[in-house]
Amino acid sequence: MGLEPFSFFLFLATLALVAATSRGTYLEIPHQIHLLRPKSGARTNDFPDLSCLSWRLAVETNNIIGWKTTPEKCEGYLGHYMLGQQYREDSEAVAYEAIVYAQSLELAGDGREIWIFDIDETSLSNLPYYAKHGFGVEPFNSTLFNEWVNKGEAPSLPESLKLYKKLLSLGIKIVFLTGRPEDQRSVTENNLKNVGFYTWENLILKGSSYSGETAVVYKSSERKRLEKKGYRIIGNIGDQWSDLLGTNAGNRTFKLPDPMYYIS
């Protein structure tokens, strides 16, 4: 077909994504992506002494910070990870521990106990976008990404949806706290509802007053506002460390995997 192996894979993945149903379900993508499976983990350009697997571990544990793009040699490895079974299993492990923790709590049942959810790569998955545009090797293109967001077609991350439903059944209210701007409120609300996140206590988007502020400052400030209103943050889940660091983070935090980008 005249396509390089990785480009050919993206073409096939995109066809699968287009054909999949996103309403309340997750995209079914073949797990055996041999074109993207390195024999032992390629060495990276920026970190020549690390394999891609070791680089991903260092990213997830917040030991490598402030990075702008993923190492070029690791794009195939990350594509295999994100579209394969391991990413789903890692997400399931996080959601399972969150459910075990929530079930262990003695809840007051006064309607003031909340659990904070990030949105992108936590509640909603942008894998259809990244499967088309690459896994973090190129600098982030806000124009293309916002075009994708405004379609409102992101599927749920099913493990997070499972956690969400369990928390509601326990009487815990949900607050979505996202770095998406206010002008994406309507499309975000509709997207969440269309894939199963049908109710919440609050949906907080980043207003202009936080222009230039880091995600840590913004999210800490908004969590503080919630606690001043009398809410108790008993849980907090996100894919970025900036979702979980800072002040007023909650009684316990849970980090979902995401080696595709870094937000400070």
PDB file of C-alpha atoms in Angstrom:
ATOM      1  CA  MET A   1       0.000   0.000   0.000  1.00  0.00           C
ATOM      2  CA  GLY A   2       3.042   2.231   0.084  1.00  0.00           C
ATOM      3  CA  LEU A   3       2.742   2.902   3.847  1.00  0.00           C
ATOM      4  CA  GLU A   4       5.475   2.537   6.440  1.00  0.00           C
ATOM      5  CA  PRO A   5       4.685  -0.149   9.060  1.00  0.00           C
ATOM      6  CA  PHE A   6       3.679   2.317  11.781  1.00  0.00           C
ATOM      7  CA  SER A   7       1.617   4.449   9.401  1.00  0.00           C
ATOM      8  CA  PHE A   8      -0.078   1.301   8.142  1.00  0.00           C
ATOM      9  CA  PHE A   9      -0.912   0.328  11.711  1.00  0.00           C
ATOM     10  CA  LEU A  10      -2.402   3.763  12.397  1.00  0.00           C
ATOM     11  CA  PHE A  11      -4.499   3.402   9.252  1.00  0.00           C
ATOM     12  CA  LEU A  12      -5.860   0.051  10.444  1.00  0.00           C
ATOM     13  CA  ALA A  13      -6.392   1.330  13.964  1.00  0.00           C
ATOM     14  CA  THR A  14      -8.283   4.337  12.682  1.00  0.00           C
ATOM     15  CA  LEU A  15     -10.588   2.112  10.640  1.00  0.00           C
ATOM     16  CA  ALA A  16     -11.284   0.033  13.740  1.00  0.00           C
ATOM     17  CA  LEU A  17     -11.942   3.135  15.781  1.00  0.00           C
ATOM     18  CA  VAL A  18     -14.357   4.586  13.245  1.00  0.00           C
ATOM     19  CA  ALA A  19     -16.272   1.328  13.102  1.00  0.00           C
ATOM     20  CA  ALA A  20     -16.494   0.951  16.889  1.00  0.00           C
ATOM     21  CA  THR A  21     -19.410   2.063  18.995  1.00  0.00           C
ATOM     22  CA  SER A  22     -18.526   4.564  21.712  1.00  0.00           C
ATOM     23  CA  ARG A  23     -21.828   4.968  23.531  1.00  0.00           C
ATOM     24  CA  GLY A  24     -21.257   3.566  27.011  1.00  0.00           C
ATOM     25  CA  THR A  25     -18.619   1.127  25.816  1.00  0.00           C
ATOM     26  CA  TYR A  26     -14.944   1.123  25.091  1.00  0.00           C
ATOM     27  CA  LEU A  27     -13.383   0.681  21.691  1.00  0.00           C
ATOM     28  CA  GLU A  28     -12.437  -2.864  20.831  1.00  0.00           C
ATOM     29  CA  ILE A  29      -8.950  -2.757  19.364  1.00  0.00           C
ATOM     30  CA  PRO A  30      -6.924  -5.861  18.495  1.00  0.00           C
ATOM     31  CA  HIS A  31      -4.460  -6.627  21.261  1.00  0.00           C
ATOM     32  CA  GLN A  32      -1.822  -8.430  19.208  1.00  0.00           C
ATOM     33  CA  ILE A  33      -0.095  -5.488  17.575  1.00  0.00           C
ATOM     34  CA  HIS A  34       3.143  -7.184  16.593  1.00  0.00           C
ATOM     35  CA  LEU A  35       4.393  -4.273  14.478  1.00  0.00           C
ATOM     36  CA  LEU A  36       4.560  -2.197  17.651  1.00  0.00           C
ATOM     37  CA  ARG A  37       6.075  -4.790  19.951  1.00  0.00           C
ATOM     38  CA  PRO A  38       9.810  -4.197  20.523  1.00  0.00           C
ATOM     39  CA  LYS A  39      11.861  -7.307  21.268  1.00  0.00           C
ATOM     40  CA  SER A  40      13.217  -5.969  24.538  1.00  0.00           C
ATOM     41  CA  GLY A  41      12.253  -2.290  24.648  1.00  0.00           C
ATOM     42  CA  ALA A  42      14.077   0.121  22.379  1.00  0.00           C
ATOM     43  CA  ARG A  43      16.634   2.501  23.823  1.00  0.00           C
ATOM     44  CA  THR A  44      15.443   6.097  23.802  1.00  0.00           C
ATOM     45  CA  ASN A  45      17.064   9.137  22.201  1.00  0.00           C
ATOM     46  CA  ASP A  46      16.673  11.535  25.110  1.00  0.00           C
ATOM     47  CA  PHE A  47      17.403   8.882  27.725  1.00  0.00           C
ATOM     48  CA  PRO A  48      19.853   6.516  25.984  1.00  0.00           C
ATOM     49  CA  ASP A  49      20.444   4.413  29.089  1.00  0.00           C
ATOM     50  CA  LEU A  50      16.750   3.609  29.512  1.00  0.00           C
ATOM     51  CA  SER A  51      14.565   1.143  27.647  1.00  0.00           C
ATOM     52  CA  CYS A  52      11.115   2.412  26.711  1.00  0.00           C
ATOM     53  CA  LEU A  53       9.566   0.260  29.416  1.00  0.00           C
ATOM     54  CA  SER A  54      11.910   1.768  32.025  1.00  0.00           C
ATOM     55  CA  TRP A  55      11.178   5.244  30.687  1.00  0.00           C
ATOM     56  CA  ARG A  56       7.447   4.637  31.057  1.00  0.00           C
ATOM     57  CA  LEU A  57       7.915   3.444  34.634  1.00  0.00           C
ATOM     58  CA  ALA A  58       9.944   6.547  35.498  1.00  0.00           C
ATOM     59  CA  VAL A  59       7.237   8.748  33.970  1.00  0.00           C
ATOM     60  CA  GLU A  60       4.407   7.014  35.833  1.00  0.00           C
ATOM     61  CA  THR A  61       6.257   7.299  39.151  1.00  0.00           C
ATOM     62  CA  ASN A  62       6.878  11.022  38.510  1.00  0.00           C
ATOM     63  CA  ASN A  63      10.638  10.603  38.499  1.00  0.00           C
ATOM     64  CA  ILE A  64      10.925  12.007  34.966  1.00  0.00           C
ATOM     65  CA  ILE A  65       9.094  15.340  34.982  1.00  0.00           C
ATOM     66  CA  GLY A  66       8.748  18.395  32.813  1.00  0.00           C
ATOM     67  CA  TRP A  67       9.065  16.522  29.523  1.00  0.00           C
ATOM     68  CA  LYS A  68       7.482  17.922  26.357  1.00  0.00           C
ATOM     69  CA  THR A  69       7.275  14.899  24.064  1.00  0.00           C
ATOM     70  CA  THR A  70       7.785  11.159  24.320  1.00  0.00           C
ATOM     71  CA  PRO A  71      11.069   9.757  22.956  1.00  0.00           C
ATOM     72  CA  GLU A  72      10.766   9.153  19.229  1.00  0.00           C
ATOM     73  CA  LYS A  73      11.985   5.574  19.423  1.00  0.00           C
ATOM     74  CA  CYS A  74       9.268   4.795  21.952  1.00  0.00           C
ATOM     75  CA  GLU A  75       6.248   5.746  19.845  1.00  0.00           C
ATOM     76  CA  GLY A  76       5.770   2.192  18.636  1.00  0.00           C
ATOM     77  CA  TYR A  77       6.147   0.831  22.158  1.00  0.00           C
ATOM     78  CA  LEU A  78       3.627   3.352  23.516  1.00  0.00           C
ATOM     79  CA  GLY A  79       1.216   2.614  20.676  1.00  0.00           C
ATOM     80  CA  HIS A  80       1.338  -1.057  21.536  1.00  0.00           C
ATOM     81  CA  TYR A  81       0.868  -0.319  25.232  1.00  0.00           C
ATOM     82  CA  MET A  82      -1.997   2.165  24.903  1.00  0.00           C
ATOM     83  CA  LEU A  83      -3.950   0.157  22.301  1.00  0.00           C
ATOM     84  CA  GLY A  84      -3.158  -3.209  23.825  1.00  0.00           C
ATOM     85  CA  GLN A  85      -4.304  -5.216  26.804  1.00  0.00           C
ATOM     86  CA  GLN A  86      -1.699  -4.011  29.306  1.00  0.00           C
ATOM     87  CA  TYR A  87      -3.054  -0.462  29.491  1.00  0.00           C
ATOM     88  CA  ARG A  88      -6.511  -1.819  30.193  1.00  0.00           C
ATOM     89  CA  GLU A  89      -5.192  -4.173  32.871  1.00  0.00           C
ATOM     90  CA  ASP A  90      -3.192  -1.381  34.521  1.00  0.00           C
ATOM     91  CA  SER A  91      -6.288   0.839  34.544  1.00  0.00           C
ATOM     92  CA  GLU A  92      -8.341  -2.019  35.974  1.00  0.00           C
ATOM     93  CA  ALA A  93      -5.841  -2.469  38.812  1.00  0.00           C
ATOM     94  CA  VAL A  94      -6.193   1.206  39.777  1.00  0.00           C
ATOM     95  CA  ALA A  95      -9.996   1.160  39.596  1.00  0.00           C
ATOM     96  CA  TYR A  96     -10.158  -2.060  41.613  1.00  0.00           C
ATOM     97  CA  GLU A  97      -8.097  -0.586  44.452  1.00  0.00           C
ATOM     98  CA  ALA A  98     -10.253   2.549  44.393  1.00  0.00           C
ATOM     99  CA  ILE A  99     -13.404   0.451  44.713  1.00  0.00           C
ATOM    100  CA  VAL A 100     -11.929  -1.606  47.571  1.00  0.00           C
ATOM    101  CA  TYR A 101     -10.997   1.606  49.351  1.00  0.00           C
ATOM    102  CA  ALA A 102     -14.435   3.187  48.828  1.00  0.00           C
ATOM    103  CA  GLN A 103     -16.207   0.082  50.109  1.00  0.00           C
ATOM    104  CA  SER A 104     -14.089   0.144  53.269  1.00  0.00           C
ATOM    105  CA  LEU A 105     -15.218   3.625  54.282  1.00  0.00           C
ATOM    106  CA  GLU A 106     -17.770   4.412  56.952  1.00  0.00           C
ATOM    107  CA  LEU A 107     -19.730   7.059  55.119  1.00  0.00           C
ATOM    108  CA  ALA A 108     -21.746   9.756  56.853  1.00  0.00           C
ATOM    109  CA  GLY A 109     -24.347   9.727  54.098  1.00  0.00           C
ATOM    110  CA  ASP A 110     -24.983  13.456  54.448  1.00  0.00           C
ATOM    111  CA  GLY A 111     -24.452  14.285  50.778  1.00  0.00           C
ATOM    112  CA  ARG A 112     -21.170  16.095  51.427  1.00  0.00           C
ATOM    113  CA  GLU A 113     -18.803  13.268  50.556  1.00  0.00           C
ATOM    114  CA  ILE A 114     -17.387  13.662  47.066  1.00  0.00           C
ATOM    115  CA  TRP A 115     -14.965  11.933  44.739  1.00  0.00           C
ATOM    116  CA  ILE A 116     -13.084  14.003  42.182  1.00  0.00           C
ATOM    117  CA  PHE A 117     -12.600  12.731  38.638  1.00  0.00           C
ATOM    118  CA  ASP A 118     -10.352  14.256  36.024  1.00  0.00           C
ATOM    119  CA  ILE A 119     -11.812  13.956  32.508  1.00  0.00           C
ATOM    120  CA  ASP A 120      -9.265  13.435  29.703  1.00  0.00           C
ATOM    121  CA  GLU A 121      -7.584  10.015  29.924  1.00  0.00           C
ATOM    122  CA  THR A 122      -9.463   9.463  33.183  1.00  0.00           C
ATOM    123  CA  SER A 123     -13.196   9.558  32.478  1.00  0.00           C
ATOM    124  CA  LEU A 124     -13.064  10.049  28.724  1.00  0.00           C
ATOM    125  CA  SER A 125     -10.438   8.432  26.503  1.00  0.00           C
ATOM    126  CA  ASN A 126      -8.854  10.309  23.609  1.00  0.00           C
ATOM    127  CA  LEU A 127      -7.232   7.217  22.150  1.00  0.00           C
ATOM    128  CA  PRO A 128      -9.071   7.650  18.817  1.00  0.00           C
ATOM    129  CA  TYR A 129      -7.295  10.996  18.488  1.00  0.00           C
ATOM    130  CA  TYR A 130      -3.865   9.667  19.440  1.00  0.00           C
ATOM    131  CA  ALA A 131      -4.217   6.582  17.251  1.00  0.00           C
ATOM    132  CA  LYS A 132      -4.637   8.972  14.328  1.00  0.00           C
ATOM    133  CA  HIS A 133      -2.095  11.637  15.278  1.00  0.00           C
ATOM    134  CA  GLY A 134       0.587   9.670  17.105  1.00  0.00           C
ATOM    135  CA  PHE A 135       1.524   8.900  20.676  1.00  0.00           C
ATOM    136  CA  GLY A 136       3.160  12.035  21.985  1.00  0.00           C
ATOM    137  CA  VAL A 137       6.251  12.235  19.756  1.00  0.00           C
ATOM    138  CA  GLU A 138       5.162  15.474  18.066  1.00  0.00           C
ATOM    139  CA  PRO A 139       4.541  18.627  20.154  1.00  0.00           C
ATOM    140  CA  PHE A 140       0.972  18.936  21.370  1.00  0.00           C
ATOM    141  CA  ASN A 141      -1.291  20.484  18.722  1.00  0.00           C
ATOM    142  CA  SER A 142      -4.044  22.300  20.614  1.00  0.00           C
ATOM    143  CA  THR A 143      -5.940  23.189  17.435  1.00  0.00           C
ATOM    144  CA  LEU A 144      -6.280  19.598  16.252  1.00  0.00           C
ATOM    145  CA  PHE A 145      -7.010  18.330  19.741  1.00  0.00           C
ATOM    146  CA  ASN A 146      -9.757  20.910  20.336  1.00  0.00           C
ATOM    147  CA  GLU A 147     -11.309  19.978  17.002  1.00  0.00           C
ATOM    148  CA  TRP A 148     -11.466  16.398  18.278  1.00  0.00           C
ATOM    149  CA  VAL A 149     -12.901  17.418  21.667  1.00  0.00           C
ATOM    150  CA  ASN A 150     -15.581  19.534  20.027  1.00  0.00           C
ATOM    151  CA  LYS A 151     -16.868  16.492  18.168  1.00  0.00           C
ATOM    152  CA  GLY A 152     -17.931  15.065  21.529  1.00  0.00           C
ATOM    153  CA  GLU A 153     -17.119  11.512  20.430  1.00  0.00           C
ATOM    154  CA  ALA A 154     -14.614  10.407  23.075  1.00  0.00           C
ATOM    155  CA  PRO A 155     -15.464   6.987  24.547  1.00  0.00           C
ATOM    156  CA  SER A 156     -15.389   6.294  28.246  1.00  0.00           C
ATOM    157  CA  LEU A 157     -12.487   4.637  29.969  1.00  0.00           C
ATOM    158  CA  PRO A 158     -14.561   1.622  31.082  1.00  0.00           C
ATOM    159  CA  GLU A 159     -12.593   1.007  34.264  1.00  0.00           C
ATOM    160  CA  SER A 160     -13.299   4.559  35.419  1.00  0.00           C
ATOM    161  CA  LEU A 161     -16.960   4.228  34.445  1.00  0.00           C
ATOM    162  CA  LYS A 162     -17.169   1.105  36.585  1.00  0.00           C
ATOM    163  CA  LEU A 163     -15.678   3.017  39.530  1.00  0.00           C
ATOM    164  CA  TYR A 164     -18.053   5.927  38.912  1.00  0.00           C
ATOM    165  CA  LYS A 165     -21.113   3.690  39.036  1.00  0.00           C
ATOM    166  CA  LYS A 166     -19.911   1.954  42.186  1.00  0.00           C
ATOM    167  CA  LEU A 167     -19.305   5.258  43.963  1.00  0.00           C
ATOM    168  CA  LEU A 168     -22.805   6.455  43.097  1.00  0.00           C
ATOM    169  CA  SER A 169     -24.282   3.229  44.467  1.00  0.00           C
ATOM    170  CA  LEU A 170     -22.449   3.889  47.738  1.00  0.00           C
ATOM    171  CA  GLY A 171     -23.934   7.372  47.999  1.00  0.00           C
ATOM    172  CA  ILE A 172     -20.747   9.235  47.074  1.00  0.00           C
ATOM    173  CA  LYS A 173     -21.228  12.252  44.840  1.00  0.00           C
ATOM    174  CA  ILE A 174     -19.043  12.952  41.819  1.00  0.00           C
ATOM    175  CA  VAL A 175     -17.236  16.150  40.910  1.00  0.00           C
ATOM    176  CA  PHE A 176     -15.494  16.440  37.555  1.00  0.00           C
ATOM    177  CA  LEU A 177     -12.492  18.776  37.654  1.00  0.00           C
ATOM    178  CA  THR A 178     -10.874  19.308  34.261  1.00  0.00           C
ATOM    179  CA  GLY A 179      -8.380  21.523  32.516  1.00  0.00           C
ATOM    180  CA  ARG A 180     -10.779  21.912  29.603  1.00  0.00           C
ATOM    181  CA  PRO A 181     -11.871  25.551  29.114  1.00  0.00           C
ATOM    182  CA  GLU A 182     -15.324  26.899  29.861  1.00  0.00           C
ATOM    183  CA  ASP A 183     -16.219  27.172  26.179  1.00  0.00           C
ATOM    184  CA  GLN A 184     -16.170  23.360  26.003  1.00  0.00           C
ATOM    185  CA  ARG A 185     -18.721  22.921  28.787  1.00  0.00           C
ATOM    186  CA  SER A 186     -21.681  21.961  26.618  1.00  0.00           C
ATOM    187  CA  VAL A 187     -19.813  19.445  24.460  1.00  0.00           C
ATOM    188  CA  THR A 188     -18.153  17.973  27.543  1.00  0.00           C
ATOM    189  CA  GLU A 189     -21.478  17.566  29.356  1.00  0.00           C
ATOM    190  CA  ASN A 190     -23.039  15.849  26.373  1.00  0.00           C
ATOM    191  CA  ASN A 191     -20.036  13.595  25.800  1.00  0.00           C
ATOM    192  CA  LEU A 192     -19.993  12.484  29.438  1.00  0.00           C
ATOM    193  CA  LYS A 193     -23.716  11.702  29.446  1.00  0.00           C
ATOM    194  CA  ASN A 194     -23.595   9.886  26.108  1.00  0.00           C
ATOM    195  CA  VAL A 195     -21.036   7.371  27.372  1.00  0.00           C
ATOM    196  CA  GLY A 196     -22.602   6.700  30.773  1.00  0.00           C
ATOM    197  CA  PHE A 197     -21.523   9.471  33.154  1.00  0.00           C
ATOM    198  CA  TYR A 198     -25.085  10.663  33.492  1.00  0.00           C
ATOM    199  CA  THR A 199     -25.011  12.681  36.730  1.00  0.00           C
ATOM    200  CA  TRP A 200     -22.623  14.692  38.879  1.00  0.00           C
ATOM    201  CA  GLU A 201     -22.570  17.187  41.716  1.00  0.00           C
ATOM    202  CA  ASN A 202     -20.400  19.663  39.840  1.00  0.00           C
ATOM    203  CA  LEU A 203     -18.466  19.983  36.593  1.00  0.00           C
ATOM    204  CA  ILE A 204     -15.581  22.417  36.992  1.00  0.00           C
ATOM    205  CA  LEU A 205     -13.809  23.720  33.894  1.00  0.00           C
ATOM    206  CA  LYS A 206     -10.829  26.054  33.787  1.00  0.00           C
ATOM    207  CA  GLY A 207     -11.916  29.673  33.676  1.00  0.00           C
ATOM    208  CA  SER A 208      -9.976  32.644  32.364  1.00  0.00           C
ATOM    209  CA  SER A 209      -9.009  33.672  35.908  1.00  0.00           C
ATOM    210  CA  TYR A 210      -6.517  30.793  35.891  1.00  0.00           C
ATOM    211  CA  SER A 211      -4.834  31.863  32.650  1.00  0.00           C
ATOM    212  CA  GLY A 212      -1.129  31.132  32.943  1.00  0.00           C
ATOM    213  CA  GLU A 213      -1.496  29.071  36.104  1.00  0.00           C
ATOM    214  CA  THR A 214      -0.287  25.488  36.280  1.00  0.00           C
ATOM    215  CA  ALA A 215      -2.728  22.624  36.618  1.00  0.00           C
ATOM    216  CA  VAL A 216      -1.495  22.031  40.171  1.00  0.00           C
ATOM    217  CA  VAL A 217      -2.360  25.605  41.210  1.00  0.00           C
ATOM    218  CA  TYR A 218      -5.708  25.562  39.403  1.00  0.00           C
ATOM    219  CA  LYS A 219      -6.873  22.202  40.700  1.00  0.00           C
ATOM    220  CA  SER A 220      -5.640  22.841  44.243  1.00  0.00           C
ATOM    221  CA  SER A 221      -7.553  26.125  44.320  1.00  0.00           C
ATOM    222  CA  GLU A 222     -10.766  24.544  43.072  1.00  0.00           C
ATOM    223  CA  ARG A 223     -10.508  21.674  45.550  1.00  0.00           C
ATOM    224  CA  LYS A 224     -10.028  24.217  48.328  1.00  0.00           C
ATOM    225  CA  ARG A 225     -13.184  26.010  47.171  1.00  0.00           C
ATOM    226  CA  LEU A 226     -15.118  22.768  47.377  1.00  0.00           C
ATOM    227  CA  GLU A 227     -13.947  22.075  50.913  1.00  0.00           C
ATOM    228  CA  LYS A 228     -14.839  25.631  51.966  1.00  0.00           C
ATOM    229  CA  LYS A 229     -18.361  24.876  50.761  1.00  0.00           C
ATOM    230  CA  GLY A 230     -18.503  21.963  53.179  1.00  0.00           C
ATOM    231  CA  TYR A 231     -17.650  19.071  50.876  1.00  0.00           C
ATOM    232  CA  ARG A 232     -15.292  16.334  52.020  1.00  0.00           C
ATOM    233  CA  ILE A 233     -13.017  14.946  49.310  1.00  0.00           C
ATOM    234  CA  ILE A 234     -12.726  11.268  50.140  1.00  0.00           C
ATOM    235  CA  GLY A 235     -11.179  10.234  46.820  1.00  0.00           C
ATOM    236  CA  ASN A 236      -9.455  11.727  43.794  1.00  0.00           C
ATOM    237  CA  ILE A 237      -8.509  10.013  40.525  1.00  0.00           C
ATOM    238  CA  GLY A 238      -6.573  11.314  37.527  1.00  0.00           C
ATOM    239  CA  ASP A 239      -4.051  10.361  34.870  1.00  0.00           C
ATOM    240  CA  GLN A 240      -1.602  13.206  35.605  1.00  0.00           C
ATOM    241  CA  TRP A 241       0.339  13.837  38.791  1.00  0.00           C
ATOM    242  CA  SER A 242      -0.871  17.429  38.551  1.00  0.00           C
ATOM    243  CA  ASP A 243      -4.381  16.073  39.179  1.00  0.00           C
ATOM    244  CA  LEU A 244      -3.253  14.677  42.510  1.00  0.00           C
ATOM    245  CA  LEU A 245      -0.477  16.907  43.864  1.00  0.00           C
ATOM    246  CA  GLY A 246      -0.819  20.244  45.625  1.00  0.00           C
ATOM    247  CA  THR A 247      -3.224  21.065  48.428  1.00  0.00           C
ATOM    248  CA  ASN A 248      -6.665  19.702  49.349  1.00  0.00           C
ATOM    249  CA  ALA A 249      -6.039  16.578  47.276  1.00  0.00           C
ATOM    250  CA  GLY A 250      -8.435  14.399  49.254  1.00  0.00           C
ATOM    251  CA  ASN A 251      -8.157  11.510  51.685  1.00  0.00           C
ATOM    252  CA  ARG A 252      -6.691   9.221  49.048  1.00  0.00           C
ATOM    253  CA  THR A 253      -5.559   9.653  45.448  1.00  0.00           C
ATOM    254  CA  PHE A 254      -5.366   7.181  42.558  1.00  0.00           C
ATOM    255  CA  LYS A 255      -3.098   7.596  39.520  1.00  0.00           C
ATOM    256  CA  LEU A 256      -4.187   6.101  36.200  1.00  0.00           C
ATOM    257  CA  PRO A 257      -1.513   5.328  33.577  1.00  0.00           C
ATOM    258  CA  ASP A 258      -0.748   7.883  30.872  1.00  0.00           C
ATOM    259  CA  PRO A 259       2.736   7.979  29.323  1.00  0.00           C
ATOM    260  CA  MET A 260       1.597  10.044  26.313  1.00  0.00           C
ATOM    261  CA  TYR A 261       1.923  13.563  27.739  1.00  0.00           C
ATOM    262  CA  TYR A 262       2.914  15.550  30.806  1.00  0.00           C
ATOM    263  CA  ILE A 263       0.943  18.416  32.376  1.00  0.00           C
ATOM    264  CA  SER A 264       2.570  20.460  35.141  1.00  0.00           C
TER     265      SER A 264
END
